Each structure stands twice: as C-alpha cells, then as structure tokens.
PDB file of C-alpha atoms in Angstrom:
ATOM      1  CA  GLN A   1      88.624 105.202  79.670  1.00 91.00           C
ATOM      2  CA  VAL A   2      89.219 106.733  83.092  1.00 93.00           C
ATOM      3  CA  GLU A   3      92.016 109.254  83.378  1.00 96.00           C
ATOM      4  CA  LEU A   4      93.750 109.794  86.702  1.00 97.00           C
ATOM      5  CA  ALA A   5      95.917 112.714  87.780  1.00 94.00           C
ATOM      6  CA  GLU A   6      97.943 112.654  91.004  1.00 94.00           C
ATOM      7  CA  SER A   7      99.449 115.555  92.907  1.00 94.00           C
ATOM      8  CA  GLY A   8     100.999 116.303  96.271  1.00 95.00           C
ATOM      9  CA  GLY A   9     104.283 114.435  96.210  1.00 93.00           C
ATOM     10  CA  GLY A  10     107.499 115.980  97.439  1.00 96.00           C
ATOM     11  CA  SER A  11     110.369 115.696  99.876  1.00 97.00           C
ATOM     12  CA  VAL A  12     109.967 115.509 103.627  1.00 98.00           C
ATOM     13  CA  GLN A  13     112.041 114.511 106.619  1.00 98.00           C
ATOM     14  CA  ALA A  14     111.330 111.353 108.574  1.00 98.00           C
ATOM     15  CA  GLY A  15     108.435 111.866 110.941  1.00 98.00           C
ATOM     16  CA  GLY A  16     106.818 114.416 108.662  1.00 97.00           C
ATOM     17  CA  SER A  17     103.535 114.331 106.751  1.00 98.00           C
ATOM     18  CA  LEU A  18     102.322 114.648 103.182  1.00 98.00           C
ATOM     19  CA  ARG A  19      98.905 114.604 101.561  1.00 98.00           C
ATOM     20  CA  LEU A  20      98.458 113.151  98.099  1.00 98.00           C
ATOM     21  CA  SER A  21      95.479 113.749  95.832  1.00 98.00           C
ATOM     22  CA  CYS A  22      94.213 111.982  92.747  1.00 98.00           C
ATOM     23  CA  THR A  23      91.271 113.006  90.597  1.00 97.00           C
ATOM     24  CA  ALA A  24      89.521 110.628  88.220  1.00 97.00           C
ATOM     25  CA  SER A  25      87.696 111.718  85.086  1.00 96.00           C
ATOM     26  CA  TYR A  26      84.823 109.376  85.957  1.00 93.00           C
ATOM     27  CA  LYS A  27      83.445 107.910  89.159  1.00 94.00           C
ATOM     28  CA  THR A  28      84.406 104.264  89.668  1.00 93.00           C
ATOM     29  CA  TYR A  29      83.659 101.570  92.206  1.00 93.00           C
ATOM     30  CA  CYS A  30      86.856 102.132  94.153  1.00 95.00           C
ATOM     31  CA  MET A  31      90.130 103.979  94.152  1.00 96.00           C
ATOM     32  CA  ALA A  32      93.437 102.920  95.598  1.00 97.00           C
ATOM     33  CA  TRP A  33      97.014 103.976  96.172  1.00 98.00           C
ATOM     34  CA  PHE A  34     100.046 101.899  95.299  1.00 97.00           C
ATOM     35  CA  ARG A  35     103.756 102.501  95.795  1.00 98.00           C
ATOM     36  CA  GLN A  36     106.542 101.602  93.376  1.00 97.00           C
ATOM     37  CA  THR A  37     110.194 101.564  94.359  1.00 96.00           C
ATOM     38  CA  PRO A  38     113.130 100.483  92.178  1.00 90.00           C
ATOM     39  CA  GLY A  39     113.794  96.772  92.308  1.00 91.00           C
ATOM     40  CA  LYS A  40     110.588  95.955  94.159  1.00 92.00           C
ATOM     41  CA  GLU A  41     107.122  94.871  93.120  1.00 93.00           C
ATOM     42  CA  ARG A  42     104.400  97.462  93.166  1.00 95.00           C
ATOM     43  CA  GLU A  43     102.912  97.520  96.659  1.00 96.00           C
ATOM     44  CA  GLY A  44      99.240  98.083  97.382  1.00 96.00           C
ATOM     45  CA  LEU A  45      98.797 100.538 100.256  1.00 97.00           C
ATOM     46  CA  ALA A  46      95.150 101.494 100.629  1.00 97.00           C
ATOM     47  CA  VAL A  47      91.836 101.054  98.837  1.00 96.00           C
ATOM     48  CA  ILE A  48      88.511 102.788  99.392  1.00 95.00           C
ATOM     49  CA  SER A  49      85.008 102.061  98.109  1.00 93.00           C
ATOM     50  CA  ASP A  50      81.608 102.347  99.761  1.00 91.00           C
ATOM     51  CA  ARG A  51      82.909  99.890 102.365  1.00 91.00           C
ATOM     52  CA  PRO A  52      85.494 100.566 105.099  1.00 91.00           C
ATOM     53  CA  PRO A  53      88.963 101.211 103.678  1.00 95.00           C
ATOM     54  CA  ARG A  54      91.580  98.488 103.594  1.00 94.00           C
ATOM     55  CA  TYR A  55      95.247  99.124 104.319  1.00 96.00           C
ATOM     56  CA  ALA A  56      98.511  97.287 103.925  1.00 95.00           C
ATOM     57  CA  ASP A  57     100.118  96.372 107.233  1.00 96.00           C
ATOM     58  CA  SER A  58     103.097  98.571 106.373  1.00 95.00           C
ATOM     59  CA  VAL A  59     101.008 101.750 106.497  1.00 97.00           C
ATOM     60  CA  LYS A  60      98.153 100.859 108.839  1.00 97.00           C
ATOM     61  CA  GLY A  61      97.833 103.469 111.565  1.00 97.00           C
ATOM     62  CA  ARG A  62      99.969 106.015 109.702  1.00 98.00           C
ATOM     63  CA  PHE A  63      98.160 106.512 106.378  1.00 98.00           C
ATOM     64  CA  THR A  64      94.512 107.442 105.845  1.00 98.00           C
ATOM     65  CA  ILE A  65      92.656 107.164 102.553  1.00 98.00           C
ATOM     66  CA  SER A  66      89.527 109.192 101.897  1.00 97.00           C
ATOM     67  CA  LEU A  67      87.239 110.395  99.101  1.00 96.00           C
ATOM     68  CA  ASP A  68      85.683 113.766  98.462  1.00 94.00           C
ATOM     69  CA  ASP A  69      81.941 114.214  98.064  1.00 92.00           C
ATOM     70  CA  THR A  70      82.089 113.668  94.301  1.00 92.00           C
ATOM     71  CA  LYS A  71      83.778 110.263  94.875  1.00 92.00           C
ATOM     72  CA  LYS A  72      86.150 111.154  92.034  1.00 95.00           C
ATOM     73  CA  THR A  73      89.006 112.547  94.113  1.00 97.00           C
ATOM     74  CA  VAL A  74      90.897 110.319  96.501  1.00 97.00           C
ATOM     75  CA  PHE A  75      93.318 111.532  99.131  1.00 98.00           C
ATOM     76  CA  LEU A  76      96.115 109.786 100.977  1.00 98.00           C
ATOM     77  CA  GLU A  77      97.093 111.447 104.221  1.00 98.00           C
ATOM     78  CA  MET A  78     100.523 110.156 105.214  1.00 98.00           C
ATOM     79  CA  ASN A  79     101.830 110.754 108.727  1.00 98.00           C
ATOM     80  CA  ASN A  80     104.959 109.691 110.588  1.00 98.00           C
ATOM     81  CA  LEU A  81     106.707 109.070 107.304  1.00 98.00           C
ATOM     82  CA  LYS A  82     109.755 106.836 107.224  1.00 97.00           C
ATOM     83  CA  PRO A  83     112.610 106.633 104.696  1.00 97.00           C
ATOM     84  CA  ASP A  84     111.186 103.266 103.557  1.00 95.00           C
ATOM     85  CA  ASP A  85     108.043 105.118 102.474  1.00 97.00           C
ATOM     86  CA  SER A  86     109.990 106.769  99.663  1.00 97.00           C
ATOM     87  CA  GLY A  87     108.847 105.871  96.174  1.00 97.00           C
ATOM     88  CA  THR A  88     106.483 106.722  93.383  1.00 97.00           C
ATOM     89  CA  TYR A  89     102.890 106.784  94.589  1.00 98.00           C
ATOM     90  CA  ILE A  90     100.423 105.705  91.954  1.00 97.00           C
ATOM     91  CA  CYS A  91      96.676 106.145  92.011  1.00 97.00           C
ATOM     92  CA  ALA A  92      94.407 103.422  90.655  1.00 97.00           C
ATOM     93  CA  ALA A  93      90.717 103.135  89.908  1.00 96.00           C
ATOM     94  CA  ASP A  94      88.723  99.942  89.480  1.00 94.00           C
ATOM     95  CA  VAL A  95      85.394  99.373  87.732  1.00 93.00           C
ATOM     96  CA  HIS A  96      84.870  95.824  89.048  1.00 91.00           C
ATOM     97  CA  ILE A  97      83.044  95.829  92.331  1.00 90.00           C
ATOM     98  CA  ALA A  98      84.211  92.339  93.336  1.00 89.00           C
ATOM     99  CA  ASP A  99      87.830  93.424  93.088  1.00 89.00           C
ATOM    100  CA  CYS A 100      87.106  96.486  95.150  1.00 89.00           C
ATOM    101  CA  TYR A 101      85.393  94.578  97.927  1.00 87.00           C
ATOM    102  CA  ALA A 102      87.599  91.529  98.304  1.00 78.00           C
ATOM    103  CA  GLY A 103      90.246  91.499  95.615  1.00 75.00           C
ATOM    104  CA  SER A 104      93.851  91.035  96.518  1.00 86.00           C
ATOM    105  CA  TRP A 105      96.177  93.863  95.657  1.00 88.00           C
ATOM    106  CA  PRO A 106      97.269  92.454  92.262  1.00 87.00           C
ATOM    107  CA  HIS A 107      93.620  92.400  91.153  1.00 88.00           C
ATOM    108  CA  ILE A 108      92.883  96.004  92.051  1.00 90.00           C
ATOM    109  CA  GLY A 109      93.304  98.629  89.381  1.00 92.00           C
ATOM    110  CA  ASP A 110      91.861  98.888  85.896  1.00 94.00           C
ATOM    111  CA  TYR A 111      93.153 102.396  85.331  1.00 96.00           C
ATOM    112  CA  TRP A 112      96.373 103.982  86.566  1.00 97.00           C
ATOM    113  CA  GLY A 113      97.846 107.410  87.013  1.00 96.00           C
ATOM    114  CA  ASN A 114     101.416 108.344  86.149  1.00 96.00           C
ATOM    115  CA  GLY A 115     102.496 108.620  89.774  1.00 96.00           C
ATOM    116  CA  THR A 116     103.890 111.255  92.070  1.00 97.00           C
ATOM    117  CA  LEU A 117     107.295 110.995  93.753  1.00 97.00           C
ATOM    118  CA  VAL A 118     107.671 110.970  97.523  1.00 98.00           C
ATOM    119  CA  THR A 119     111.099 111.206  99.102  1.00 98.00           C
ATOM    120  CA  VAL A 120     111.563 110.794 102.859  1.00 98.00           C
ATOM    121  CA  SER A 121     114.982 111.638 104.232  1.00 97.00           C
ATOM    122  CA  SER A 122     116.374 110.425 107.526  1.00 94.00           C
TER     123      SER A 122
END
C-alpha cells in the first residue's frame, strides 16, 4: 500500500503561480497529477516516470511536473493560472510500468492522495 500526501494548494489570482507537492511512502514507477472539478470527470494533467513527462493539452506550456532525487516526491509547478484551473488536485502513483509509459489517463493511478484545493480568481 502506497500512501500519498499532497500539499501546496491555495487561492491565487489569474496569471499567478502555485507549486504543489506530493510525497509517496514508497517509490513507484511513475507519479501523476489529476484535477477534479464538480460535475466533470477527473482530468489527467501530467505524469512523470524515467521517461520524458507527458502533459494534457490544457496545461502544456504552463505546468511543469518534476521529481526530487528520492523519486518519492513529485512537484507540479503551475504558472499563468486561469480560473478554469480551479479544482481539487490529486496526486497518483502507479506500480505498472506499461501504464506509466503509454497508458491513457484512465489507466494511470493505482494509489491516490486525498487532494489539495486550488482556487484561481479572475
């Protein structure tokens, strides 16, 4: 069982930046960030493994995912935030390498954090 703990959410004005962190209790093949907003399906945003990160089109060029040296803490640097970026940001970890390398967003994530709330005001 991998436990995940997110931090770094908060409120920011449009155009601002936030940095989210998530620490896993064990190292896994990849870690990812998802976003959940009321009435919408959970949206995959970014995933990182030992291969180049993958991003959703909605955040490409604005968000950057990275890992620390232990590979157990993942960061999401969010710049030029928009009101549509508001939501609960949830960290995920996956222990299946195939999902990490080429899996579609619904297949990524064996373990999940509780989420951290991000609110972007206009």
